Structures are given as structure tokens and as C-alpha cells.
XYZ file of C-alpha atoms in Angstrom:
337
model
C 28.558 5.101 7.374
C 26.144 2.199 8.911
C 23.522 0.872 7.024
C 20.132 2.192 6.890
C 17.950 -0.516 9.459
C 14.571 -1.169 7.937
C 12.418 -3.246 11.067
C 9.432 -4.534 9.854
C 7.584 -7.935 9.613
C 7.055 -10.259 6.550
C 3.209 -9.905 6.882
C 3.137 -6.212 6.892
C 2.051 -4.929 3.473
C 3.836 -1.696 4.444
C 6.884 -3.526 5.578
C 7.567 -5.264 2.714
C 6.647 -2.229 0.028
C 9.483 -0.339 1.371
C 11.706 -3.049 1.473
C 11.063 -3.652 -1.906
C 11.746 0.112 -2.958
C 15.063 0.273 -1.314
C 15.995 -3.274 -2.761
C 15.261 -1.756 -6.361
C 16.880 1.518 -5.288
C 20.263 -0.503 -4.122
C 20.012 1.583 -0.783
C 22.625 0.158 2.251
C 20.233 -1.421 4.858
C 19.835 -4.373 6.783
C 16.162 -6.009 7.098
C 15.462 -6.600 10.526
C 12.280 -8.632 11.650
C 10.266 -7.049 14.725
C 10.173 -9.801 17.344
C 9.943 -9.462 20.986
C 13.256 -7.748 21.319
C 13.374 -5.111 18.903
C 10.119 -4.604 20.162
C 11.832 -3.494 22.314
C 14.148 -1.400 21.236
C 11.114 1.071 19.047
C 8.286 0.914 21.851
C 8.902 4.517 22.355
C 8.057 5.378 18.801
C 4.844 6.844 17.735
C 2.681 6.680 15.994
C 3.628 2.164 16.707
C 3.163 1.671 13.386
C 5.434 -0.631 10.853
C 7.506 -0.509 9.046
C 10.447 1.284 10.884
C 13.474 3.008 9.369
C 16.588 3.762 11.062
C 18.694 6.585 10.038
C 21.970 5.416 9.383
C 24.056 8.783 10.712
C 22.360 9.611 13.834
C 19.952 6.293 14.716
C 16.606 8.504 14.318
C 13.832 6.147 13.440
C 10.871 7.505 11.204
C 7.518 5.991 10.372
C 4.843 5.618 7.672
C 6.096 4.418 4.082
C 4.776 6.396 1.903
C 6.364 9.615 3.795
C 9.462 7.436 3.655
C 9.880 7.095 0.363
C 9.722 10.131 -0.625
C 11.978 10.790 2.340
C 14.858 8.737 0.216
C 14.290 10.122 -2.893
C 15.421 13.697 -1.341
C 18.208 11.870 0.698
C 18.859 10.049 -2.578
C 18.285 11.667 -6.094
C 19.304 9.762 -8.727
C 18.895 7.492 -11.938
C 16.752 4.624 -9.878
C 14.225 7.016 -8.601
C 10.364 5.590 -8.391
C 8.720 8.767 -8.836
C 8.302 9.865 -12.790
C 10.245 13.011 -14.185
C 7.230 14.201 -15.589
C 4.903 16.076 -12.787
C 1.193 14.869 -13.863
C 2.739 11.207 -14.196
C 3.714 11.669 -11.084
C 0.159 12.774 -9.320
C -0.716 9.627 -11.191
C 1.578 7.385 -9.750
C 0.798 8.914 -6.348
C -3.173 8.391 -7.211
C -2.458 4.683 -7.496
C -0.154 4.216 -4.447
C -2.607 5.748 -2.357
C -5.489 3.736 -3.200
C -3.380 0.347 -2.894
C -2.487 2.035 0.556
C -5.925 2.717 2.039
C -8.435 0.984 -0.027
C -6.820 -2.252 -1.449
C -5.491 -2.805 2.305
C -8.890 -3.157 3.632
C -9.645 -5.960 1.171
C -6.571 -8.086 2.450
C -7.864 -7.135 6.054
C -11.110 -8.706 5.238
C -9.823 -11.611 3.712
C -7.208 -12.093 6.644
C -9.864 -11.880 9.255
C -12.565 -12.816 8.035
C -11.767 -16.208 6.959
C -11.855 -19.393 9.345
C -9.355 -20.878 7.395
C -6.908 -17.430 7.029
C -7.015 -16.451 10.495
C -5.397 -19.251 12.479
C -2.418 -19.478 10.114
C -1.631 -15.509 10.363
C -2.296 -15.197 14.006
C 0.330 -18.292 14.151
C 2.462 -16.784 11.550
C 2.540 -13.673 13.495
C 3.226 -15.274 16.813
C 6.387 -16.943 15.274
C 7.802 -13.940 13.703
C 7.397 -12.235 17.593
C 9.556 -14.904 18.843
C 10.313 -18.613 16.649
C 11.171 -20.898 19.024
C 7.609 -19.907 21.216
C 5.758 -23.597 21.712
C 2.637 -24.233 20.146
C 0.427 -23.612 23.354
C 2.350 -20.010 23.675
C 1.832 -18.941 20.161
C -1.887 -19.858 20.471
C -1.457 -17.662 23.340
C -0.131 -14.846 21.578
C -2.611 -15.606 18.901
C -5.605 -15.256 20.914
C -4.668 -11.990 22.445
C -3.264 -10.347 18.621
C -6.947 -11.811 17.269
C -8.668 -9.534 20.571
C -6.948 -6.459 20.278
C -7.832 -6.453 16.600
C -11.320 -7.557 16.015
C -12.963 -4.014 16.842
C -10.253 -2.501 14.786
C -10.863 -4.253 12.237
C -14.665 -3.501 12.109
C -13.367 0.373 12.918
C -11.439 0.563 9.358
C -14.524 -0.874 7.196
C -13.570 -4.365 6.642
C -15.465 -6.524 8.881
C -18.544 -8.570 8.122
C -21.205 -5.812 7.820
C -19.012 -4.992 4.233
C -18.092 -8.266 2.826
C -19.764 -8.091 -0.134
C -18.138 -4.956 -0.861
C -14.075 -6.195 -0.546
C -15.323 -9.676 -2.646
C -16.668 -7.794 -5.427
C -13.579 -4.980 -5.100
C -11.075 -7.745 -5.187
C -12.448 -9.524 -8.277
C -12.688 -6.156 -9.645
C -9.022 -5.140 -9.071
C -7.957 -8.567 -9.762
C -9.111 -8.336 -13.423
C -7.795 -4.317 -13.972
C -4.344 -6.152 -12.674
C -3.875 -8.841 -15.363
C -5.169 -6.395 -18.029
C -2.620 -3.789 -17.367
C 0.053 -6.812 -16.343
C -0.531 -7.945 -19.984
C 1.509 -5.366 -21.818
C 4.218 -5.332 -19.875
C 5.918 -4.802 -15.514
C 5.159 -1.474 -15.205
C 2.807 1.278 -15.325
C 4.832 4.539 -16.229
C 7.488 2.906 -18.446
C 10.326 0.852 -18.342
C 10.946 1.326 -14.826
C 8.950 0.641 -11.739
C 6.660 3.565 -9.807
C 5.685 4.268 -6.484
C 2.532 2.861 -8.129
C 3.555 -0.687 -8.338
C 5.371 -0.686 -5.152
C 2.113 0.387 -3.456
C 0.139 -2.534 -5.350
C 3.094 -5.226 -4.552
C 2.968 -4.608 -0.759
C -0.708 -5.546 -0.134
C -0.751 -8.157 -3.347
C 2.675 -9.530 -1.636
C 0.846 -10.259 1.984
C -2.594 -11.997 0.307
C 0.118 -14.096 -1.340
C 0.785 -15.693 1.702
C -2.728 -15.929 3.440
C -4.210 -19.010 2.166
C -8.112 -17.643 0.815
C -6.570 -14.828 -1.313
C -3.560 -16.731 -2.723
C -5.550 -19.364 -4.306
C -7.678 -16.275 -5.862
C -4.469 -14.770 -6.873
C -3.223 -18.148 -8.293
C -6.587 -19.507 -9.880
C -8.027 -15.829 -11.070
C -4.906 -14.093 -11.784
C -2.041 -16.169 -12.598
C 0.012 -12.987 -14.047
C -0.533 -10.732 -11.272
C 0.824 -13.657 -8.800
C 3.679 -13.942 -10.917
C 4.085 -10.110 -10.971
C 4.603 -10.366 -7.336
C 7.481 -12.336 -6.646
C 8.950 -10.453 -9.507
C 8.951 -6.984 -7.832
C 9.717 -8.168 -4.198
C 13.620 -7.696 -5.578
C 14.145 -5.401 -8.552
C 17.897 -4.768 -7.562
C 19.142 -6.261 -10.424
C 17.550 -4.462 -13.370
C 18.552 -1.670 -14.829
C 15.755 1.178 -14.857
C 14.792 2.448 -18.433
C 13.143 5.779 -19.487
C 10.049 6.631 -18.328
C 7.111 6.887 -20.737
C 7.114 10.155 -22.761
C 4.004 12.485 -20.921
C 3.424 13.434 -24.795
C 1.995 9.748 -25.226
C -1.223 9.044 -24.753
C -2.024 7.548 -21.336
C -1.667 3.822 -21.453
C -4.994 1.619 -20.728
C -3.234 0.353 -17.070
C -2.858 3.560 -15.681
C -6.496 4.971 -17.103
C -7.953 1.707 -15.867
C -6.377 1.393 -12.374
C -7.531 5.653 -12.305
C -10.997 4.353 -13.109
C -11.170 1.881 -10.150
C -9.853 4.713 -7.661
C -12.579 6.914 -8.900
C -15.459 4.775 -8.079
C -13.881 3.311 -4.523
C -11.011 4.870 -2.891
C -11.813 8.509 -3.644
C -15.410 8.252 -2.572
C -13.916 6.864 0.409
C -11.756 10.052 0.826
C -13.959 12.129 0.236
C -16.506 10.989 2.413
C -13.871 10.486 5.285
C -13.121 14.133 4.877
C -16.762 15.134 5.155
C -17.345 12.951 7.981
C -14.462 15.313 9.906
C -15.608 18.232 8.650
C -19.209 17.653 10.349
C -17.552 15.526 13.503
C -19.158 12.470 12.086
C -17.796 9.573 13.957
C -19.121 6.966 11.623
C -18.509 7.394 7.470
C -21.130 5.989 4.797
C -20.517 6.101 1.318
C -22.059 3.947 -1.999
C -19.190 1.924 -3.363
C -19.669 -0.494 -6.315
C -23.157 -0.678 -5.694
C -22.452 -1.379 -1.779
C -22.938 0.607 1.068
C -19.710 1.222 2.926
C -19.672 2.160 6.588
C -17.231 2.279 8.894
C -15.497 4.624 11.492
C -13.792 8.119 10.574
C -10.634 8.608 10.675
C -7.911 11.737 10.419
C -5.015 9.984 8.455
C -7.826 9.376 5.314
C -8.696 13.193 4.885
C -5.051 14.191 5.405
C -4.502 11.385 2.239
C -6.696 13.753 -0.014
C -5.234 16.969 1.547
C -2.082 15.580 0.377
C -3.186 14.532 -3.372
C -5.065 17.755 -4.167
C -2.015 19.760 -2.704
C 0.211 18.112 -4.991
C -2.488 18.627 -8.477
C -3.078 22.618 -6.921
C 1.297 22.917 -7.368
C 0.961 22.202 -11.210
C 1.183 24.986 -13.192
C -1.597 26.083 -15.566
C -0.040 24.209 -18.709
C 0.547 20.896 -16.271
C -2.823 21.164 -14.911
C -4.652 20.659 -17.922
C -3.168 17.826 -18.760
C -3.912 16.557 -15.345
C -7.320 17.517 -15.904
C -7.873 15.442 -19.302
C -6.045 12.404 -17.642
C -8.048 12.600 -14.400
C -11.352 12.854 -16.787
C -10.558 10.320 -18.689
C -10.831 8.650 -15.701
C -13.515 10.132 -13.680
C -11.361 11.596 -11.024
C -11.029 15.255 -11.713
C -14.075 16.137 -9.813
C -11.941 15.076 -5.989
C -9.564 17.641 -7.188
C -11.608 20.413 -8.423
C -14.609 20.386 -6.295
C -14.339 22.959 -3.260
């Protein structure tokens, strides 16, 4: 059978968090970079989002990476899984993928784009990986009109000016809950990575490259830098158990909980009210800063999705859940009506 094709591009956090998983999972693919021709070849796809898998039996191609992989652990049970045995470590797991997804993301936007010193070098990055042999006065080109179409997007998803202070503070915060869980050990849930730390690698991965947030990275957290380069290619370790659910939760998971209770489920939450009313614009009080920024669907659907998978525990599996999620301060998104 051919190869699984995973298109994607070296700056997408997305991109290279699936890449990653399917490295550590030994998976047959091929990584192909989406320049102007494969372009191409996936303009028909919706939603146009990155990365891009290919199904290797009958060339379907699927979206969104999180939906993926899960996808390949169905297509793909076995010993090297990413997702823990146990079902509340799990919902964990998930917890802290989520919130690298859709809250630590819009940090790296802000630093990406709101930085005179970050945003030529990824609008030029970007213009090379589109097509590398484009001359310096055409990737300016392609620069300029990349930098246009995003600028009201990027005040759309929350991380324009009007919220700086918020992503600085968020980062340092997140920064410092990194290296402390980093200090006992790779992972999270074990001896084997999570969907957790994949989640965390992809956007870490990308502000490794973008000048303002890799010198953070390198000056203010030397161990989560490292950390970085270590997951981008797990293929050659050999998984060990996970952590026994009987234990009790270990400070890295409890802490990175924490964070996602006082930003990223806020944010959910108020996204979800914000549709419920037909609120075009979503406010919320995050780390002592007010957060405002356009609604959304795909955010609501995001706690949909995590409360659907706590309601599935069963009774003796949801109190546990409970007294990890209040340990935290998060059981009140997944009890509250």
C-alpha cells in the first residue's frame, strides 16, 4: 500500500504536531511541503486549513489534527498509541492538547505579528516555502499580500495589539509551568508521550523559529527549548507504561490543568455564550486582562467536544475526574449547565 502523504508547512504549529505524532507512531508517510504546486493539487479542500493528510488506499485527504489523530489511533491501535489506557487520564491529556491548540496558538500569533523584528522573517520564510527559488523582490511580494490577508484575522482571533499584555504575561506564565513540569522528567502521563505534549510541541516548535519568542524560549526556559527538538522525532524510543491512574496526579499535569482553568476555558466558555446570544464579539477577564476578540463556532464545538467526552465516564470514572479537575479548578466547565 502507498504511504500515508502528510502536506503541511514547517511554520504551521498544526503541521508539524502531526508530523511529530506519526514520526513517534512509525506510521508510512511521506512529508510533503505545501508550495505553489501542491497548492494546487488540495485547493478544492475545505475547510483550507493545514495540515493535510492523504489516505494512502483511496487518496481521500482529511483536515484538522486533532480529529486526525484520533483518526490513526482507530486506523492504528496499538502499543505506540498517544492517548492513555486509563479514561480520566485521557480527558486530561485531551484538556491540555486543547488549550495548546486554541489558547497557546494565539500567543505565538501575537508574537509572530506583532513584532517588527518577527514579521519580516516569517512573511519571507513563508514566501520561500511557497516556492524557493522566488527572487527577493517576489517574495516581498508574496510577503506583503500573506501580511494583508492576515492582519484583520489576526485581530479577529484575539491576538492583536488591543491584547498584548494579555499573551506577554500568558507566555511567561506557561513558560514557567513548562520547565517545572519538564523538570521531572519528558512526559506528562508516564513514560510515553500524550496527545498532551504533542499539542504543546507544535506551537512551542514554531516560536522556536520566530526570532522574539526563541530568545524567550532560550534565555527563560532553556529546558523547555531543549524539550522541543527532542519530541519533533520520537521514532526511536520505545514507549513505556503509562502512569498508574491509582497514583496521585503528578504536579505537571495539575499545574498545566491550573493554567487552562484560568485562560483557555474561560475562553471557551465565553465563546460558547457569545453563540448562544449571537454575540459577534467575545469578552472575558483572563489573568487579570480583559480579552476581546471575535466569536467563533470551532471554540464552542472545542468544549462540546471535552464535556462530551467527561459526560461518557461512568459514575466510578467520573469522580475521579471530578477530584482531578478540582484540584485544578476546572470541574465547574464540565458540570455547570
Amino acid at each position: 500500500m502507498n504511504p500515508y502523504r502528510l502536506i503541511g508547512a514547517t511554520l504551521s504549529p498544526y503541521s508539524v504536531k502531526l508530523r511529530a505524532i506519526m514520526r513517534y507512531r512509525r506510521l508510512d508517510f511521506v512529508w510533503v511541503v505545501r508550495d505553489r504546486e501542491v497548492n494546487s493539487e488540495i485547493s478544492e479542500v475545505r475547510p483550507r486549513i493545514i495540515p493535510v493528510l492523504q489516505m494512502p488506499e483511496d487518496g481521500s485527504y482529511h483536515v484538522d489534527s486533532t480529529p486526525l489523530a484520533y483518526r490513526l489511533e482507530e486506523r492504528h491501535p496499538g502499543e505506540r498509541s498517544i492517548l492513555p489506557d486509563d479514561p480520566v487520564e485521557r480527558l486530561l491529556a485531551h484538556i491540555i492538547e486543547d488549550a495548546a491548540d486554541e489558547f497557546l496558538n494565539k500567543a505565538l500569533f501575537h508574537y509572530r505579528w506583532g513584532y517588527p523584528e518577527d514579521l519580516p522573517f516569517v512573511l519571507e520564510a513563508a514566501a520561500r516555502e511557497h516556492d524557493w527559488a522566488v527572487s527577493d523582490d517576489r517574495a516581498r511580494q508574496i510577503a506583503e499580500k500573506f501580511s494583508a490577508r492576515m492582519g484583520g484575522k489576526i485581530d479577529d482571533l484575539g491576538a492583536g495589539a488591543v491584547n498584548a499584555p494579555l499573551w506577554e504575561v500568558y507566555l511567561d506564565r506557561f513558560l514557567g509551568t513548562m520547565e517545572n513540569a519538564l523538570a521531572t522528567g519528558l512526559f506528562f502521563f508516564g513514560e510515553r508521550p500524550s496527545l498532551a505534549e504533542f499539542g504543546i510541541f507544535g506551537q512551542l516548535y514554531t516560536m522556536s523559529f520566530d526570532p522574539v519568542p526563541m530568545r524567550l524560549l532560550r534565555q527563560r526556559a532553556p529546558r523547555s527549548y531543549q524539550w522541543v527538538f527532542r519530541m519533533d522525532d520520537l521514532s526511536g524510543i520505545e514507549p513505556g507504561p503509562w502512569r498508574s491512574p491509582n497514583e496521585n496526579l503528578q504536579g505537571a499535569v495539575t499545574d498545566l490543568l491550573r493554567l487552562a482553568a484560568e485562560t483557555h476555558l474561560p475562553c471557551l466558555k465565553a465563546q460558547a455564550t457569545a453563540r448562544e446570544r449571537g454575540s459577534d464579539t467575545v469578552e472575558a477577564e483572563i489573568l487579570g486582562h480583559r480579552l476581546v476578540q471575535r466569536s467563533f463556532v470551532y471554540p464552542a464545538k472545542c468544549l462540546d467536544g471535552l464535556r462530551t467526552e467527561y459526560e461518557a465516564l461512568d459514575d466510578t470514572d467520573r469522580r475521579r475526574a471530578d477530584a482531578r479537575l478540582g484540584a485544578a479548578g476546572a470541574l465547574e466547565y464540565f458540570t455547570a449547565a
